């Protein structure tokens, strides 16, 4: 049972960062220090633009928080997500990313 549990917990490493994790990483990078309303505003901006959330955050020159992946190419999405996962508001950002089209618009 321990092996199975360890395998399940490590599966995210096998498949890489999910779309929601990528969006959460951008929310943290753009407004993690701004609190819940600031983070929600970033999520609203992403939701209000044309395309899927990942398409929106992957466009050049749109979000500084994704610059290292999209423009500079100094890290991968997986590396960016791994860095941002340690932020104290990571859980909130991930929840916002998962419910991005359900959030009230504060912008």
PDB file of C-alpha atoms in Angstrom:
ATOM      1  CA  UNK A   1       0.000   0.000   0.000  1.00  0.00           C
ATOM      2  CA  UNK A   2       2.861   2.401   0.776  1.00  0.00           C
ATOM      3  CA  UNK A   3       4.306   1.899  -2.700  1.00  0.00           C
ATOM      4  CA  UNK A   4       0.954   2.611  -4.349  1.00  0.00           C
ATOM      5  CA  UNK A   5       0.456   5.764  -2.279  1.00  0.00           C
ATOM      6  CA  UNK A   6       3.960   7.002  -3.061  1.00  0.00           C
ATOM      7  CA  UNK A   7       3.395   6.306  -6.763  1.00  0.00           C
ATOM      8  CA  UNK A   8       0.138   8.264  -6.814  1.00  0.00           C
ATOM      9  CA  UNK A   9       1.678  11.210  -4.963  1.00  0.00           C
ATOM     10  CA  UNK A  10       4.610  11.373  -7.385  1.00  0.00           C
ATOM     11  CA  UNK A  11       2.529  11.074 -10.576  1.00  0.00           C
ATOM     12  CA  UNK A  12       2.403  14.841 -11.009  1.00  0.00           C
ATOM     13  CA  UNK A  13       6.152  14.666 -11.592  1.00  0.00           C
ATOM     14  CA  UNK A  14       5.585  12.172 -14.430  1.00  0.00           C
ATOM     15  CA  UNK A  15       3.087  14.297 -16.324  1.00  0.00           C
ATOM     16  CA  UNK A  16       4.348  17.801 -15.612  1.00  0.00           C
ATOM     17  CA  UNK A  17       2.445  20.837 -14.462  1.00  0.00           C
ATOM     18  CA  UNK A  18      -1.289  20.882 -15.103  1.00  0.00           C
ATOM     19  CA  UNK A  19      -2.966  23.780 -16.863  1.00  0.00           C
ATOM     20  CA  UNK A  20      -4.481  24.909 -13.559  1.00  0.00           C
ATOM     21  CA  UNK A  21      -1.056  24.857 -11.915  1.00  0.00           C
ATOM     22  CA  UNK A  22       0.366  27.019 -14.710  1.00  0.00           C
ATOM     23  CA  UNK A  23      -2.448  29.541 -14.291  1.00  0.00           C
ATOM     24  CA  UNK A  24      -2.029  29.485 -10.505  1.00  0.00           C
ATOM     25  CA  UNK A  25       1.707  30.141 -10.928  1.00  0.00           C
ATOM     26  CA  UNK A  26       0.938  33.236 -13.005  1.00  0.00           C
ATOM     27  CA  UNK A  27      -1.665  34.442 -10.494  1.00  0.00           C
ATOM     28  CA  UNK A  28       0.922  34.081  -7.695  1.00  0.00           C
ATOM     29  CA  UNK A  29       3.625  35.782  -9.738  1.00  0.00           C
ATOM     30  CA  UNK A  30       1.443  38.708 -10.711  1.00  0.00           C
ATOM     31  CA  UNK A  31      -0.406  39.302  -7.441  1.00  0.00           C
ATOM     32  CA  UNK A  32       0.623  36.847  -4.736  1.00  0.00           C
ATOM     33  CA  UNK A  33       1.636  39.763  -2.516  1.00  0.00           C
ATOM     34  CA  UNK A  34      -1.554  41.716  -3.195  1.00  0.00           C
ATOM     35  CA  UNK A  35      -3.967  39.488  -1.304  1.00  0.00           C
ATOM     36  CA  UNK A  36      -7.116  37.738  -2.408  1.00  0.00           C
ATOM     37  CA  UNK A  37      -8.714  40.639  -4.308  1.00  0.00           C
ATOM     38  CA  UNK A  38      -5.558  41.327  -6.314  1.00  0.00           C
ATOM     39  CA  UNK A  39      -5.184  37.666  -7.144  1.00  0.00           C
ATOM     40  CA  UNK A  40      -8.837  37.459  -8.157  1.00  0.00           C
ATOM     41  CA  UNK A  41      -8.390  40.498 -10.409  1.00  0.00           C
ATOM     42  CA  UNK A  42      -5.552  38.719 -12.248  1.00  0.00           C
ATOM     43  CA  UNK A  43      -7.710  35.601 -12.576  1.00  0.00           C
ATOM     44  CA  UNK A  44     -10.536  37.773 -13.961  1.00  0.00           C
ATOM     45  CA  UNK A  45      -8.232  39.346 -16.535  1.00  0.00           C
ATOM     46  CA  UNK A  46      -7.158  35.885 -17.676  1.00  0.00           C
ATOM     47  CA  UNK A  47     -10.777  34.664 -17.852  1.00  0.00           C
ATOM     48  CA  UNK A  48     -11.963  37.740 -19.757  1.00  0.00           C
ATOM     49  CA  UNK A  49      -9.460  37.409 -22.583  1.00  0.00           C
ATOM     50  CA  UNK A  50     -10.027  35.353 -25.714  1.00  0.00           C
ATOM     51  CA  UNK A  51      -8.747  31.778 -25.552  1.00  0.00           C
ATOM     52  CA  UNK A  52      -8.299  29.179 -22.860  1.00  0.00           C
ATOM     53  CA  UNK A  53      -6.568  30.342 -19.681  1.00  0.00           C
ATOM     54  CA  UNK A  54      -3.335  28.578 -20.692  1.00  0.00           C
ATOM     55  CA  UNK A  55      -3.458  30.128 -24.164  1.00  0.00           C
ATOM     56  CA  UNK A  56      -3.931  33.537 -22.569  1.00  0.00           C
ATOM     57  CA  UNK A  57      -0.997  33.234 -20.143  1.00  0.00           C
ATOM     58  CA  UNK A  58       1.208  31.747 -22.857  1.00  0.00           C
ATOM     59  CA  UNK A  59       0.982  34.735 -25.191  1.00  0.00           C
ATOM     60  CA  UNK A  60       4.121  36.845 -25.428  1.00  0.00           C
ATOM     61  CA  UNK A  61       4.294  40.076 -23.431  1.00  0.00           C
ATOM     62  CA  UNK A  62       1.005  39.516 -21.589  1.00  0.00           C
ATOM     63  CA  UNK A  63       2.075  38.506 -18.071  1.00  0.00           C
ATOM     64  CA  UNK A  64       5.472  39.326 -16.550  1.00  0.00           C
ATOM     65  CA  UNK A  65       5.100  36.305 -14.276  1.00  0.00           C
ATOM     66  CA  UNK A  66       5.408  33.992 -17.298  1.00  0.00           C
ATOM     67  CA  UNK A  67       8.291  35.846 -18.935  1.00  0.00           C
ATOM     68  CA  UNK A  68      10.935  33.323 -17.850  1.00  0.00           C
ATOM     69  CA  UNK A  69       9.032  30.567 -19.674  1.00  0.00           C
ATOM     70  CA  UNK A  70       7.529  32.372 -22.683  1.00  0.00           C
ATOM     71  CA  UNK A  71      10.129  34.983 -23.647  1.00  0.00           C
ATOM     72  CA  UNK A  72      13.448  34.355 -21.873  1.00  0.00           C
ATOM     73  CA  UNK A  73      13.068  30.564 -21.950  1.00  0.00           C
ATOM     74  CA  UNK A  74      15.282  30.283 -18.876  1.00  0.00           C
ATOM     75  CA  UNK A  75      12.962  27.771 -17.219  1.00  0.00           C
ATOM     76  CA  UNK A  76      10.114  25.394 -18.055  1.00  0.00           C
ATOM     77  CA  UNK A  77       6.528  25.589 -16.849  1.00  0.00           C
ATOM     78  CA  UNK A  78       7.330  22.746 -14.438  1.00  0.00           C
ATOM     79  CA  UNK A  79      10.201  24.721 -12.905  1.00  0.00           C
ATOM     80  CA  UNK A  80       8.091  27.885 -12.620  1.00  0.00           C
ATOM     81  CA  UNK A  81       5.256  25.973 -10.958  1.00  0.00           C
ATOM     82  CA  UNK A  82       7.677  24.260  -8.562  1.00  0.00           C
ATOM     83  CA  UNK A  83       9.057  27.659  -7.477  1.00  0.00           C
ATOM     84  CA  UNK A  84       5.619  29.193  -6.986  1.00  0.00           C
ATOM     85  CA  UNK A  85       4.157  26.193  -5.094  1.00  0.00           C
ATOM     86  CA  UNK A  86       5.996  27.343  -1.976  1.00  0.00           C
ATOM     87  CA  UNK A  87       4.107  30.642  -1.788  1.00  0.00           C
ATOM     88  CA  UNK A  88       1.794  30.842   1.245  1.00  0.00           C
ATOM     89  CA  UNK A  89      -1.190  31.623  -1.017  1.00  0.00           C
ATOM     90  CA  UNK A  90      -0.564  28.762  -3.474  1.00  0.00           C
ATOM     91  CA  UNK A  91      -3.711  26.892  -2.395  1.00  0.00           C
ATOM     92  CA  UNK A  92      -5.861  29.965  -2.967  1.00  0.00           C
ATOM     93  CA  UNK A  93      -4.302  30.598  -6.379  1.00  0.00           C
ATOM     94  CA  UNK A  94      -4.860  26.994  -7.417  1.00  0.00           C
ATOM     95  CA  UNK A  95      -8.484  27.147  -6.287  1.00  0.00           C
ATOM     96  CA  UNK A  96      -8.978  30.344  -8.303  1.00  0.00           C
ATOM     97  CA  UNK A  97      -7.425  28.718 -11.368  1.00  0.00           C
ATOM     98  CA  UNK A  98      -9.746  25.723 -11.025  1.00  0.00           C
ATOM     99  CA  UNK A  99     -12.824  27.978 -10.734  1.00  0.00           C
ATOM    100  CA  UNK A 100     -11.619  30.783 -13.011  1.00  0.00           C
ATOM    101  CA  UNK A 101     -14.927  31.177 -14.905  1.00  0.00           C
ATOM    102  CA  UNK A 102     -17.001  31.060 -11.698  1.00  0.00           C
ATOM    103  CA  UNK A 103     -15.245  33.898  -9.856  1.00  0.00           C
ATOM    104  CA  UNK A 104     -17.084  37.223  -9.486  1.00  0.00           C
ATOM    105  CA  UNK A 105     -15.459  39.866 -11.665  1.00  0.00           C
ATOM    106  CA  UNK A 106     -13.693  42.470  -9.526  1.00  0.00           C
ATOM    107  CA  UNK A 107     -12.012  44.270 -12.418  1.00  0.00           C
TER     108      UNK A 107
END
